[in-house]
Coordinates of C-alpha atoms in Angstrom, one line a residue:
X1 CA 17.6 -28.9 -2.2
X2 CA 14.7 -27.4 -0.2
X3 CA 14.0 -25.0 -3.1
X4 CA 12.6 -27.9 -5.1
X5 CA 10.0 -28.8 -2.5
X6 CA 6.3 -28.2 -2.9
X7 CA 5.1 -25.1 -1.0
X8 CA 8.7 -23.7 -1.0
X9 CA 9.9 -20.2 -2.2
X10 CA 13.6 -19.6 -1.7
X11 CA 15.2 -16.4 -3.1
X12 CA 18.9 -16.5 -3.6
X13 CA 20.0 -13.5 -1.4
X14 CA 20.5 -13.5 2.3
X15 CA 17.1 -13.6 4.0
X16 CA 15.8 -11.7 7.0
X17 CA 13.0 -14.2 7.5
X18 CA 13.2 -18.0 7.1
X19 CA 10.3 -20.4 7.6
X20 CA 11.0 -24.2 7.5
X21 CA 8.1 -26.6 7.0
X22 CA 5.9 -24.5 9.3
X23 CA 2.4 -25.7 10.2
X24 CA -0.1 -24.2 12.6
X25 CA -3.2 -26.1 13.8
X26 CA -6.2 -24.9 15.8
X27 CA -7.7 -28.1 17.1
X28 CA -7.8 -30.5 14.2
X29 CA -7.8 -27.8 11.5
X30 CA -4.7 -26.6 9.8
X31 CA -4.5 -22.8 9.4
X32 CA -1.1 -23.2 7.7
X33 CA 0.5 -26.5 6.5
X34 CA 4.1 -27.2 5.5
X35 CA 5.2 -23.7 4.6
X36 CA 8.8 -23.1 3.6
X37 CA 9.6 -19.5 2.7
X38 CA 12.5 -17.1 2.6
X39 CA 12.2 -13.3 2.5
X40 CA 15.1 -11.0 1.8
X41 CA 15.8 -7.8 3.7
X42 CA 14.1 -5.0 1.8
X43 CA 11.6 -7.0 -0.1
X44 CA 8.0 -5.9 -0.5
X45 CA 5.8 -9.1 -0.1
X46 CA 2.1 -9.2 -1.0
X47 CA 0.4 -12.2 0.6
X48 CA -2.8 -13.0 -1.2
X49 CA -5.6 -15.5 -0.6
X50 CA -9.3 -15.7 0.3
X51 CA -10.6 -15.1 3.8
X52 CA -9.4 -18.0 5.9
X53 CA -6.5 -18.9 3.6
X54 CA -4.0 -18.3 6.5
X55 CA -2.7 -14.8 5.8
X56 CA -3.3 -13.4 9.3
X57 CA -2.0 -16.6 10.9
X58 CA 1.2 -16.3 8.9
X59 CA 1.8 -12.8 10.2
X60 CA 0.9 -13.7 13.8
X61 CA 3.5 -16.4 13.8
X62 CA 6.2 -14.0 12.8
X63 CA 5.8 -11.7 15.8
X64 CA 4.8 -14.5 18.2
X65 CA 1.2 -13.6 18.6
X66 CA 0.8 -17.3 17.9
X67 CA 3.3 -20.2 18.2
X68 CA 3.9 -22.7 15.4
X69 CA 2.6 -26.3 15.8
X70 CA 5.6 -27.7 13.9
X71 CA 8.5 -26.4 11.9
X72 CA 10.8 -23.4 12.6
X73 CA 10.9 -19.7 12.0
X74 CA 14.0 -17.6 12.1
X75 CA 13.7 -13.8 12.1
X76 CA 16.8 -11.7 11.7
X77 CA 18.9 -14.6 13.1
X78 CA 16.6 -15.3 16.0
X79 CA 15.0 -18.8 16.3
X80 CA 11.4 -18.0 17.5
X81 CA 11.1 -21.5 19.1
X82 CA 13.8 -20.4 21.6
X83 CA 12.3 -17.1 22.6
X84 CA 10.5 -17.1 25.9
X85 CA 8.5 -14.7 28.0
X86 CA 10.4 -11.5 28.8
X87 CA 12.4 -11.6 25.6
X88 CA 9.4 -11.5 23.3
X89 CA 9.2 -7.6 23.5
X90 CA 12.7 -7.4 22.1
X91 CA 11.7 -9.5 19.1
X92 CA 8.6 -7.3 18.5
X93 CA 10.6 -4.1 18.4
X94 CA 11.9 -5.4 15.0
X95 CA 8.3 -5.3 13.7
X96 CA 5.7 -2.6 13.1
X97 CA 2.3 -4.1 12.8
X98 CA -0.8 -2.5 11.1
X99 CA -4.1 -4.1 11.7
X100 CA -7.3 -3.8 9.7
X101 CA -9.3 -2.8 12.7
X102 CA -6.7 -0.2 13.8
X103 CA -6.4 -1.4 17.5
X104 CA -6.0 2.2 18.8
X105 CA -6.6 2.9 22.4
X106 CA -9.9 5.0 22.4
X107 CA -9.2 6.9 25.6
X108 CA -5.7 8.0 24.7
X109 CA -5.0 10.8 22.2
X110 CA -3.5 10.2 18.8
X111 CA -0.1 11.4 20.2
X112 CA -0.3 9.0 23.1
X113 CA -1.2 6.0 20.9
X114 CA 1.9 6.6 18.8
X115 CA 4.1 7.5 21.7
X116 CA 3.4 4.4 23.7
X117 CA 5.7 2.4 21.3
X118 CA 8.7 4.5 22.2
X119 CA 7.8 4.9 25.9
X120 CA 7.6 1.1 26.3
X121 CA 11.2 0.9 24.9
X122 CA 12.5 3.4 27.5
X123 CA 13.1 6.4 25.1
X124 CA 13.6 9.8 26.8
X125 CA 10.5 12.2 26.6
X126 CA 12.3 14.7 24.4
X127 CA 13.2 12.1 21.9
X128 CA 9.7 10.6 22.1
X129 CA 8.1 14.0 21.2
X130 CA 10.4 14.7 18.4
X131 CA 9.9 11.3 16.7
X132 CA 6.2 11.1 17.3
X133 CA 5.5 14.5 15.8
X134 CA 7.8 13.8 12.9
X135 CA 5.9 10.6 12.0
X136 CA 2.5 12.2 12.5
X137 CA 3.6 15.0 10.2
X138 CA 4.7 12.5 7.6
X139 CA 1.3 10.8 7.7
X140 CA -0.6 14.0 7.7
X141 CA -1.9 13.6 11.3
X142 CA 0.1 16.2 13.2
X143 CA -2.9 18.5 13.4
X144 CA -4.9 15.8 15.1
X145 CA -2.3 14.8 17.7
X146 CA -4.5 15.9 20.6
X147 CA -7.6 14.2 19.3
X148 CA -9.1 10.9 20.5
X149 CA -9.5 8.0 17.9
X150 CA -13.3 7.6 18.1
X151 CA -13.9 11.0 16.4
X152 CA -11.6 10.2 13.5
X153 CA -12.6 8.7 10.2
X154 CA -11.5 5.2 9.3
X155 CA -8.8 6.5 7.0
X156 CA -7.5 8.9 9.7
X157 CA -7.4 6.1 12.2
X158 CA -5.5 3.9 9.8
X159 CA -3.0 6.7 9.3
X160 CA -2.5 6.8 13.0
X161 CA -2.0 3.1 13.0
X162 CA 0.6 3.5 10.3
X163 CA 2.4 6.2 12.3
X164 CA 2.4 3.9 15.3
X165 CA 3.9 1.1 13.2
X166 CA 6.6 3.4 11.8
X167 CA 7.7 5.4 14.8
X168 CA 10.0 2.7 16.2
X169 CA 11.8 2.5 12.9
X170 CA 11.3 -1.3 12.6
X171 CA 13.1 -3.4 10.1
X172 CA 9.9 -5.3 9.2
X173 CA 6.4 -3.9 8.6
X174 CA 3.4 -6.4 8.8
X175 CA 0.2 -4.9 7.4
X176 CA -2.8 -7.2 7.7
X177 CA -5.6 -6.1 5.3
X178 CA -4.6 -2.5 6.0
X179 CA -7.0 -1.1 3.3
X180 CA -9.8 -3.6 3.8
X181 CA -12.3 -1.1 5.4
X182 CA -11.2 2.0 3.6
X183 CA -12.4 3.9 0.6
X184 CA -10.2 3.9 -2.5
X185 CA -8.5 7.3 -1.8
X186 CA -7.7 6.4 1.8
X187 CA -6.4 2.9 0.7
X188 CA -4.1 4.5 -1.8
X189 CA -2.7 6.9 0.8
X190 CA -1.9 4.1 3.2
X191 CA -0.1 2.1 0.5
X192 CA 1.8 5.2 -0.5
X193 CA 3.1 5.5 3.1
X194 CA 4.1 1.9 3.1
X195 CA 6.0 2.3 -0.2
X196 CA 7.7 5.4 1.1
X197 CA 9.0 3.4 4.1
X198 CA 9.9 0.5 1.8
X199 CA 12.1 2.8 -0.3
X200 CA 14.1 3.5 2.9
X201 CA 15.0 -0.2 3.1
X202 CA 12.3 -1.8 5.2
X203 CA 10.9 -5.2 4.6
X204 CA 7.2 -5.0 4.0
X205 CA 4.5 -7.7 4.3
X206 CA 1.0 -6.8 3.1
X207 CA -1.7 -9.3 3.4
X208 CA -4.7 -8.5 1.2
X209 CA -7.2 -10.2 -1.0
X210 CA -7.5 -7.0 -3.2
X211 CA -4.8 -7.3 -5.8
X212 CA -5.9 -4.1 -7.6
X213 CA -5.1 -1.9 -4.6
X214 CA -1.5 -3.1 -4.3
X215 CA -0.5 -4.0 -7.8
X216 CA 1.3 -0.7 -8.2
X217 CA 4.0 -1.8 -5.8
X218 CA 7.1 -2.0 -8.0
X219 CA 9.6 -4.8 -7.5
X220 CA 7.3 -6.7 -5.2
X221 CA 6.7 -10.4 -4.8
X222 CA 3.2 -12.0 -4.6
X223 CA 2.7 -15.1 -2.5
X224 CA -0.6 -16.9 -2.7
X225 CA -2.1 -19.0 0.1
X226 CA -5.0 -21.4 -0.3
X227 CA -6.5 -23.2 2.6
X228 CA -3.2 -22.9 4.6
X229 CA -0.9 -24.0 1.8
X230 CA 1.5 -22.0 -0.2
X231 CA 0.4 -22.3 -3.8
X232 CA 2.3 -19.8 -5.9
X233 CA 4.8 -16.9 -6.0
X234 CA 5.2 -14.3 -8.7
X235 CA 7.3 -11.2 -9.3
X236 CA 4.9 -8.3 -9.9
X237 CA 5.7 -6.0 -12.9

């Protein structure tokens, strides 16, 4: 059974993500090595590890920002090794991604940054406006819809990034160090938004080295990486 292998975590329910002996190399260096992992739909997963442990690489492999060097990844029934070119956007619509450095477009308004996700998928303007304003309201950024990102605080920019990740109603949210550059109050607010979406049934991945900020997440699972290897898993209480 794969479940008995070193570096393996295999829950017993039907998974939305499966990774089979996945490795990723950059030159001669392994960023990830021999990772076998299953994640159930609706789980809250905390990925921990020091800087350089492989947390960001793991997330990038899931939405094809990077390709595996060996092994297989299956997301919601799709084998990522078989997805090419023009079909990658269809995979990425299943994900909402939140970056530590926000990655907002500085010369587009808050509204436009969030709306781009829906516009790219061909939504009608009326539907775009309704959904964008709803998600901006839910993250407390509706009053800032016409503002440009450079004038916002770090916490406000990250709330816009959360709104952008949620507006497409993705099945899976990937949050890479989403609280790393924020003060404690802003960090708590971001995690509260993620937990609220998780309670609606989404699968959440949060990569962080700060266990204290995310330890409140009920019914979550903690996965530890060390120098690219999966070293432990634990149910958080």
